[in-house]
Amino acid sequence: MMLLLPNSTAGARVSHAEPLEWEERSPCVEGIIPVIYYSVLLGLGLPVNILTVIALSRLAARTKKSSYWYLLALTASDILTQVIIIFMGFILQMAILAREVPHTFIHTVNVLEFAANHASIWVTVLLTADRYVALCHPLRYRMLSYPERTRKIIAAVFGTALATGIPFYWWLDIWHDSQPPTTVDKVLKWVHCFTMYFVPCSIFLATNSVIVCKLKWGKRVDGHRRRVGKTIAMLMAVTAVFTVLWAPRTFVILFHLYMGSTNNDQRLHMALNLANMIAMLNTTVNFFFYCFVSKTFRRTAGEVIRSCSPFCTGHGQPPANGGFLHSALKPLGLLENVSL
């Protein structure tokens, strides 16, 4: 009786006596390096994202600014991605259970994984559009942007992300590709690449280009230009990092669809592993961008840490003078409105 072996080209030939669940398992069981990498990424990324959620929640409550809610939603979607994809998809399903799970579980996790991915990227698109309107159309922005409206938009995006994840229940496991891809599989992979990479990146390029040109030729005072320049630098960093980190996975998926097979090409197998590892790094880096750019975010994150520390005097309360409060109430550099 032929058994499924890791990275074996013969692994796709399974006796008919095997249970149906074997048809849904991947012939690839992850090695130790990806397991260690994902464990470290989850152990580092989940705490910093939780810290980011708490800090942004406090800033959103204090300033009533819509853009804080977009950043909050982006961080929440990163947490969902870490829990569903990194923990459930990679660590639990691949490493702990070695994919010995019912096919219904695999496909249900697929739906949640794609829903989390869609939410994360399209919240980033909303953030980019919000900054575009704020910087290029400030009067219209003041009329259209307020927290209640923003929360409704975010809720609609998350609901739409879940709905658009449902078709990916039929996503063919890339590791289980002994048969040529079906038409449904080709359609799903192209839809995934367009909705997760090509369309969002085109929006990032267009809006960022317009913003830069607007600021380059606009008449602004020097202090204002420095603050806005920091805002644009932050926005471009977030979008550029996404573009770079997700590019390998997108192109490996398309190459695999037409040119290769992980069963027959160990190099493609390794490339897909590496591309997934690089893409998941995007769920952790935003916290460090916020800390690097914004003193206000650093102060608020420090307040959260001190409030949770038993060694702080006064149970982690901020100083009684008004210095910290004034700084916390000052809008985050990334999120400040544009005044005429």
Short mmCIF file of C-alpha atoms in Angstrom, two decimals:
data_model
loop_
_atom_site.label_atom_id
_atom_site.label_comp_id
_atom_site.label_asym_id
_atom_site.label_seq_id
_atom_site.Cartn_x
_atom_site.Cartn_y
_atom_site.Cartn_z
CA MET A 1 0.00 0.00 0.00
CA MET A 2 1.42 3.37 -1.05
CA LEU A 3 1.62 5.95 1.73
CA LEU A 4 1.87 9.73 1.60
CA LEU A 5 5.44 10.76 2.30
CA PRO A 6 6.71 14.31 2.82
CA ASN A 7 7.96 15.86 -0.43
CA SER A 8 7.55 12.62 -2.33
CA THR A 9 6.45 12.58 -5.95
CA ALA A 10 4.98 9.18 -5.30
CA GLY A 11 2.99 10.53 -2.42
CA ALA A 12 0.11 11.45 -4.65
CA ARG A 13 -0.56 7.78 -5.50
CA VAL A 14 -2.71 6.50 -2.69
CA SER A 15 -4.44 3.18 -2.47
CA HIS A 16 -8.21 3.24 -2.83
CA ALA A 17 -8.38 1.56 0.55
CA GLU A 18 -7.30 4.81 2.22
CA PRO A 19 -10.03 6.98 3.80
CA LEU A 20 -11.26 9.98 1.85
CA GLU A 21 -9.62 12.39 4.28
CA TRP A 22 -6.22 11.50 2.79
CA GLU A 23 -7.28 13.18 -0.44
CA GLU A 24 -7.47 16.48 1.44
CA ARG A 25 -4.14 16.21 3.22
CA SER A 26 -1.05 17.82 1.93
CA PRO A 27 1.86 15.53 1.06
CA CYS A 28 4.09 18.19 2.56
CA VAL A 29 4.66 18.28 6.31
CA GLU A 30 6.48 21.44 7.37
CA GLY A 31 10.08 21.25 8.49
CA ILE A 32 11.46 22.55 11.74
CA ILE A 33 12.64 25.94 10.39
CA PRO A 34 9.17 27.19 9.34
CA VAL A 35 7.71 25.96 12.62
CA ILE A 36 10.30 27.88 14.65
CA TYR A 37 9.85 30.95 12.46
CA TYR A 38 6.06 31.00 12.79
CA SER A 39 6.26 30.35 16.52
CA VAL A 40 8.61 33.31 17.01
CA LEU A 41 6.51 35.49 14.72
CA LEU A 42 3.35 34.64 16.64
CA GLY A 43 5.04 35.06 20.02
CA LEU A 44 6.36 38.49 19.05
CA GLY A 45 3.60 39.77 16.78
CA LEU A 46 0.54 38.91 18.84
CA PRO A 47 1.60 40.81 22.00
CA VAL A 48 2.71 43.92 20.09
CA ASN A 49 -0.52 43.96 18.08
CA ILE A 50 -2.58 43.67 21.25
CA LEU A 51 -0.57 46.55 22.70
CA THR A 52 -1.21 48.52 19.50
CA VAL A 53 -4.96 47.89 19.72
CA ILE A 54 -5.10 49.18 23.29
CA ALA A 55 -2.99 52.25 22.52
CA LEU A 56 -4.96 53.15 19.39
CA SER A 57 -8.25 52.62 21.24
CA ARG A 58 -7.21 55.20 23.83
CA LEU A 59 -6.10 57.65 21.18
CA ALA A 60 -9.31 57.16 19.18
CA ALA A 61 -11.43 57.80 22.28
CA ARG A 62 -9.47 60.94 23.17
CA THR A 63 -9.28 62.58 19.75
CA LYS A 64 -12.43 61.30 17.99
CA LYS A 65 -10.47 61.02 14.73
CA SER A 66 -11.64 58.66 12.02
CA SER A 67 -8.19 57.58 10.93
CA TYR A 68 -7.46 56.04 14.31
CA TRP A 69 -10.35 53.67 13.67
CA TYR A 70 -8.84 52.58 10.37
CA LEU A 71 -5.53 51.84 12.06
CA LEU A 72 -7.40 50.02 14.82
CA ALA A 73 -9.25 47.89 12.25
CA LEU A 74 -5.99 47.20 10.42
CA THR A 75 -4.35 45.97 13.61
CA ALA A 76 -7.40 43.85 14.49
CA SER A 77 -7.26 42.20 11.06
CA ASP A 78 -3.55 41.53 11.59
CA ILE A 79 -4.42 39.77 14.87
CA LEU A 80 -7.04 37.68 13.07
CA THR A 81 -4.47 36.80 10.42
CA GLN A 82 -1.96 35.73 13.06
CA VAL A 83 -4.46 33.57 14.93
CA ILE A 84 -6.16 31.99 11.91
CA ILE A 85 -3.31 31.67 9.42
CA ILE A 86 -0.15 31.44 11.50
CA PHE A 87 -1.55 29.50 14.47
CA MET A 88 -4.46 27.48 13.03
CA GLY A 89 -3.15 27.15 9.49
CA PHE A 90 0.60 26.68 9.93
CA ILE A 91 1.40 25.71 13.52
CA LEU A 92 -1.68 23.68 14.47
CA GLN A 93 -2.65 22.18 11.14
CA MET A 94 0.82 21.55 9.68
CA ALA A 95 3.16 21.09 12.62
CA ILE A 96 1.05 19.71 15.47
CA LEU A 97 -1.57 17.71 13.58
CA ALA A 98 0.60 17.12 10.48
CA ARG A 99 -2.53 17.82 8.39
CA GLU A 100 -4.29 14.72 9.74
CA VAL A 101 -7.56 16.60 9.97
CA PRO A 102 -10.95 16.22 8.22
CA HIS A 103 -11.25 17.97 4.88
CA THR A 104 -14.16 20.06 6.21
CA PHE A 105 -11.86 21.62 8.80
CA ILE A 106 -9.25 22.42 6.15
CA HIS A 107 -11.74 24.13 3.87
CA THR A 108 -13.39 26.03 6.73
CA VAL A 109 -9.99 27.35 7.79
CA ASN A 110 -9.43 28.36 4.16
CA VAL A 111 -12.54 30.56 4.30
CA LEU A 112 -11.39 32.25 7.52
CA GLU A 113 -7.85 32.71 6.21
CA PHE A 114 -8.95 34.46 3.04
CA ALA A 115 -11.51 36.53 4.94
CA ALA A 116 -8.78 37.77 7.32
CA ASN A 117 -6.49 38.53 4.37
CA HIS A 118 -9.20 40.45 2.52
CA ALA A 119 -10.09 42.46 5.62
CA SER A 120 -6.46 43.40 6.25
CA ILE A 121 -5.65 44.59 2.75
CA TRP A 122 -8.89 46.45 2.10
CA VAL A 123 -8.74 48.25 5.43
CA THR A 124 -5.30 49.41 4.27
CA VAL A 125 -6.92 50.61 1.05
CA LEU A 126 -9.49 52.54 3.12
CA LEU A 127 -6.71 54.11 5.18
CA THR A 128 -4.94 55.19 1.99
CA ALA A 129 -8.16 56.67 0.59
CA ASP A 130 -8.82 58.46 3.89
CA ARG A 131 -5.37 60.08 3.83
CA TYR A 132 -5.81 61.00 0.16
CA VAL A 133 -9.09 62.83 0.84
CA ALA A 134 -7.71 64.47 4.01
CA LEU A 135 -4.62 65.82 2.27
CA CYS A 136 -6.01 66.63 -1.17
CA HIS A 137 -9.62 67.58 -0.33
CA PRO A 138 -9.57 68.83 3.28
CA LEU A 139 -12.94 70.63 3.15
CA ARG A 140 -14.72 67.58 1.82
CA TYR A 141 -12.90 65.42 4.35
CA ARG A 142 -14.26 67.46 7.26
CA MET A 143 -17.80 66.89 6.00
CA LEU A 144 -17.47 63.18 5.20
CA SER A 145 -15.16 61.81 7.86
CA TYR A 146 -16.42 61.23 11.39
CA PRO A 147 -16.10 58.22 13.75
CA GLU A 148 -19.67 56.92 13.43
CA ARG A 149 -19.47 56.81 9.64
CA THR A 150 -16.01 55.26 9.79
CA ARG A 151 -17.13 52.46 12.09
CA LYS A 152 -20.00 51.60 9.74
CA ILE A 153 -17.61 51.48 6.77
CA ILE A 154 -15.20 49.24 8.67
CA ALA A 155 -18.03 46.90 9.70
CA ALA A 156 -19.13 46.69 6.07
CA VAL A 157 -15.58 45.84 4.98
CA PHE A 158 -15.28 43.04 7.52
CA GLY A 159 -18.67 41.65 6.52
CA THR A 160 -17.74 41.79 2.85
CA ALA A 161 -14.38 40.15 3.58
CA LEU A 162 -16.15 37.21 5.24
CA ALA A 163 -18.57 36.91 2.31
CA THR A 164 -15.75 36.99 -0.27
CA GLY A 165 -13.88 34.33 1.68
CA ILE A 166 -16.69 31.77 1.23
CA PRO A 167 -15.85 30.85 -2.42
CA PHE A 168 -12.34 29.90 -1.25
CA TYR A 169 -13.87 26.92 0.55
CA TRP A 170 -13.11 25.17 -2.76
CA TRP A 171 -9.50 26.42 -2.89
CA LEU A 172 -7.26 23.51 -3.93
CA ASP A 173 -4.45 22.88 -1.49
CA ILE A 174 -1.30 23.92 -3.34
CA TRP A 175 0.61 21.11 -1.68
CA HIS A 176 -1.86 18.55 -3.06
CA ASP A 177 -1.44 19.19 -6.76
CA SER A 178 -0.84 15.78 -8.34
CA GLN A 179 -3.69 16.54 -10.74
CA PRO A 180 -3.77 19.52 -13.15
CA PRO A 181 -5.66 22.52 -11.72
CA THR A 182 -9.33 22.71 -12.58
CA THR A 183 -11.04 25.76 -14.07
CA VAL A 184 -12.47 26.62 -10.65
CA ASP A 185 -9.00 26.45 -9.11
CA LYS A 186 -7.54 28.72 -11.80
CA VAL A 187 -10.34 31.25 -11.35
CA LEU A 188 -9.92 31.28 -7.55
CA LYS A 189 -6.17 31.78 -7.77
CA TRP A 190 -6.46 34.62 -10.27
CA VAL A 191 -9.20 36.27 -8.21
CA HIS A 192 -7.00 35.92 -5.13
CA CYS A 193 -4.00 37.53 -6.84
CA PHE A 194 -6.05 40.41 -8.21
CA THR A 195 -8.06 41.18 -5.06
CA MET A 196 -5.13 40.69 -2.67
CA TYR A 197 -2.28 42.20 -4.67
CA PHE A 198 -2.69 43.72 -8.14
CA VAL A 199 -5.77 45.89 -7.51
CA PRO A 200 -4.73 47.16 -4.04
CA CYS A 201 -1.18 47.88 -5.18
CA SER A 202 -2.51 49.81 -8.17
CA ILE A 203 -4.65 51.90 -5.80
CA PHE A 204 -1.64 52.51 -3.54
CA LEU A 205 0.49 53.63 -6.48
CA ALA A 206 -2.18 55.96 -7.88
CA THR A 207 -3.19 57.62 -4.61
CA ASN A 208 0.35 57.99 -3.29
CA SER A 209 1.49 59.51 -6.58
CA VAL A 210 -1.34 62.06 -6.52
CA ILE A 211 -0.61 62.92 -2.89
CA VAL A 212 3.09 63.47 -3.56
CA CYS A 213 2.38 65.65 -6.59
CA LYS A 214 -0.21 67.64 -4.66
CA LEU A 215 2.21 68.32 -1.83
CA LYS A 216 5.10 69.05 -4.17
CA TRP A 217 3.26 71.78 -6.01
CA GLY A 218 1.05 73.00 -3.20
CA LYS A 219 1.87 76.08 -1.18
CA ARG A 220 2.37 75.07 2.44
CA VAL A 221 4.19 76.59 5.36
CA ASP A 222 7.38 74.83 6.33
CA GLY A 223 6.14 73.42 9.63
CA HIS A 224 3.01 72.06 8.04
CA ARG A 225 5.00 70.52 5.19
CA ARG A 226 7.23 68.70 7.69
CA ARG A 227 4.24 67.25 9.54
CA VAL A 228 2.51 66.22 6.33
CA GLY A 229 5.79 64.83 4.98
CA LYS A 230 6.02 62.57 7.99
CA THR A 231 2.43 61.47 7.42
CA ILE A 232 3.09 60.60 3.78
CA ALA A 233 6.33 58.83 4.63
CA MET A 234 4.44 56.67 7.11
CA LEU A 235 1.66 55.89 4.65
CA MET A 236 4.12 54.99 1.91
CA ALA A 237 6.09 52.79 4.28
CA VAL A 238 3.00 50.77 5.22
CA THR A 239 1.88 50.31 1.62
CA ALA A 240 5.39 49.71 0.25
CA VAL A 241 6.13 47.04 2.86
CA PHE A 242 2.91 45.24 1.97
CA THR A 243 3.77 45.42 -1.75
CA VAL A 244 7.26 44.01 -1.20
CA LEU A 245 6.36 41.30 1.31
CA TRP A 246 3.38 39.93 -0.61
CA ALA A 247 5.01 40.01 -4.06
CA PRO A 248 6.90 36.67 -3.72
CA ARG A 249 3.76 34.75 -2.67
CA THR A 250 1.70 36.23 -5.51
CA PHE A 251 4.18 35.35 -8.23
CA VAL A 252 4.96 31.88 -6.82
CA ILE A 253 1.23 31.08 -6.85
CA LEU A 254 0.93 32.11 -10.50
CA PHE A 255 4.13 30.27 -11.45
CA HIS A 256 2.86 27.15 -9.67
CA LEU A 257 -0.48 27.42 -11.45
CA TYR A 258 1.01 27.19 -14.93
CA MET A 259 4.66 26.12 -14.76
CA GLY A 260 5.35 23.76 -11.88
CA SER A 261 4.22 21.42 -9.14
CA THR A 262 5.33 21.14 -5.52
CA ASN A 263 5.17 17.37 -5.91
CA ASN A 264 7.67 17.38 -8.77
CA ASP A 265 9.87 20.37 -7.97
CA GLN A 266 11.46 20.68 -4.55
CA ARG A 267 12.71 24.17 -5.40
CA LEU A 268 9.14 25.36 -5.99
CA HIS A 269 8.15 23.76 -2.72
CA MET A 270 10.87 25.69 -0.89
CA ALA A 271 10.02 28.91 -2.73
CA LEU A 272 6.37 28.70 -1.67
CA ASN A 273 7.37 28.03 1.92
CA LEU A 274 9.68 31.04 1.91
CA ALA A 275 7.09 33.26 0.20
CA ASN A 276 4.48 32.42 2.86
CA MET A 277 6.97 33.19 5.63
CA ILE A 278 7.82 36.57 4.09
CA ALA A 279 4.15 37.50 3.58
CA MET A 280 3.23 36.77 7.20
CA LEU A 281 5.94 39.14 8.39
CA ASN A 282 3.63 41.96 7.28
CA THR A 283 1.35 41.28 10.28
CA THR A 284 4.03 42.40 12.76
CA VAL A 285 5.92 45.37 11.33
CA ASN A 286 3.34 48.18 11.59
CA PHE A 287 3.80 48.58 15.34
CA PHE A 288 7.46 49.44 14.85
CA PHE A 289 6.59 51.98 12.13
CA TYR A 290 4.18 53.72 14.48
CA CYS A 291 6.77 53.83 17.24
CA PHE A 292 9.44 55.19 14.90
CA VAL A 293 7.28 57.98 13.48
CA SER A 294 5.04 59.13 16.32
CA LYS A 295 6.06 60.36 19.75
CA THR A 296 2.39 60.38 20.73
CA PHE A 297 1.99 56.69 19.92
CA ARG A 298 5.16 55.85 21.82
CA ARG A 299 3.93 57.78 24.86
CA THR A 300 0.51 56.12 24.74
CA ALA A 301 2.03 52.66 24.31
CA GLY A 302 4.28 53.44 27.27
CA GLU A 303 1.22 54.44 29.29
CA VAL A 304 -0.41 51.10 28.47
CA ILE A 305 2.71 49.18 29.50
CA ARG A 306 3.03 51.13 32.74
CA SER A 307 -0.66 50.62 33.55
CA CYS A 308 -0.16 46.86 33.22
CA SER A 309 3.05 46.76 35.22
CA PRO A 310 2.81 46.01 38.97
CA PHE A 311 6.10 47.83 39.55
CA CYS A 312 4.80 51.26 38.50
CA THR A 313 4.02 53.75 41.22
CA GLY A 314 0.45 54.84 41.52
CA HIS A 315 -0.75 51.65 39.76
CA GLY A 316 0.62 52.81 36.44
CA GLN A 317 -1.14 56.19 36.37
CA PRO A 318 0.43 58.95 34.23
CA PRO A 319 2.02 61.95 35.90
CA ALA A 320 -0.31 64.42 37.57
CA ASN A 321 0.98 67.37 35.54
CA GLY A 322 -0.64 68.16 32.23
CA GLY A 323 2.39 67.36 30.08
CA PHE A 324 1.45 63.82 29.23
CA LEU A 325 -2.23 64.58 28.75
CA HIS A 326 -1.43 67.38 26.36
CA SER A 327 0.87 65.11 24.38
CA ALA A 328 -1.65 62.27 24.29
CA LEU A 329 -4.39 64.58 23.08
CA LYS A 330 -2.19 65.87 20.31
CA PRO A 331 -3.11 63.99 17.10
CA LEU A 332 -0.79 61.25 15.97
CA GLY A 333 1.49 62.48 13.23
CA LEU A 334 0.16 59.87 10.85
CA LEU A 335 -3.42 60.89 11.46
CA GLU A 336 -3.50 64.64 11.77
CA ASN A 337 -6.02 66.58 9.73
CA VAL A 338 -4.87 69.04 7.12
CA SER A 339 -5.77 72.63 7.87
CA LEU A 340 -5.93 75.42 5.32
#
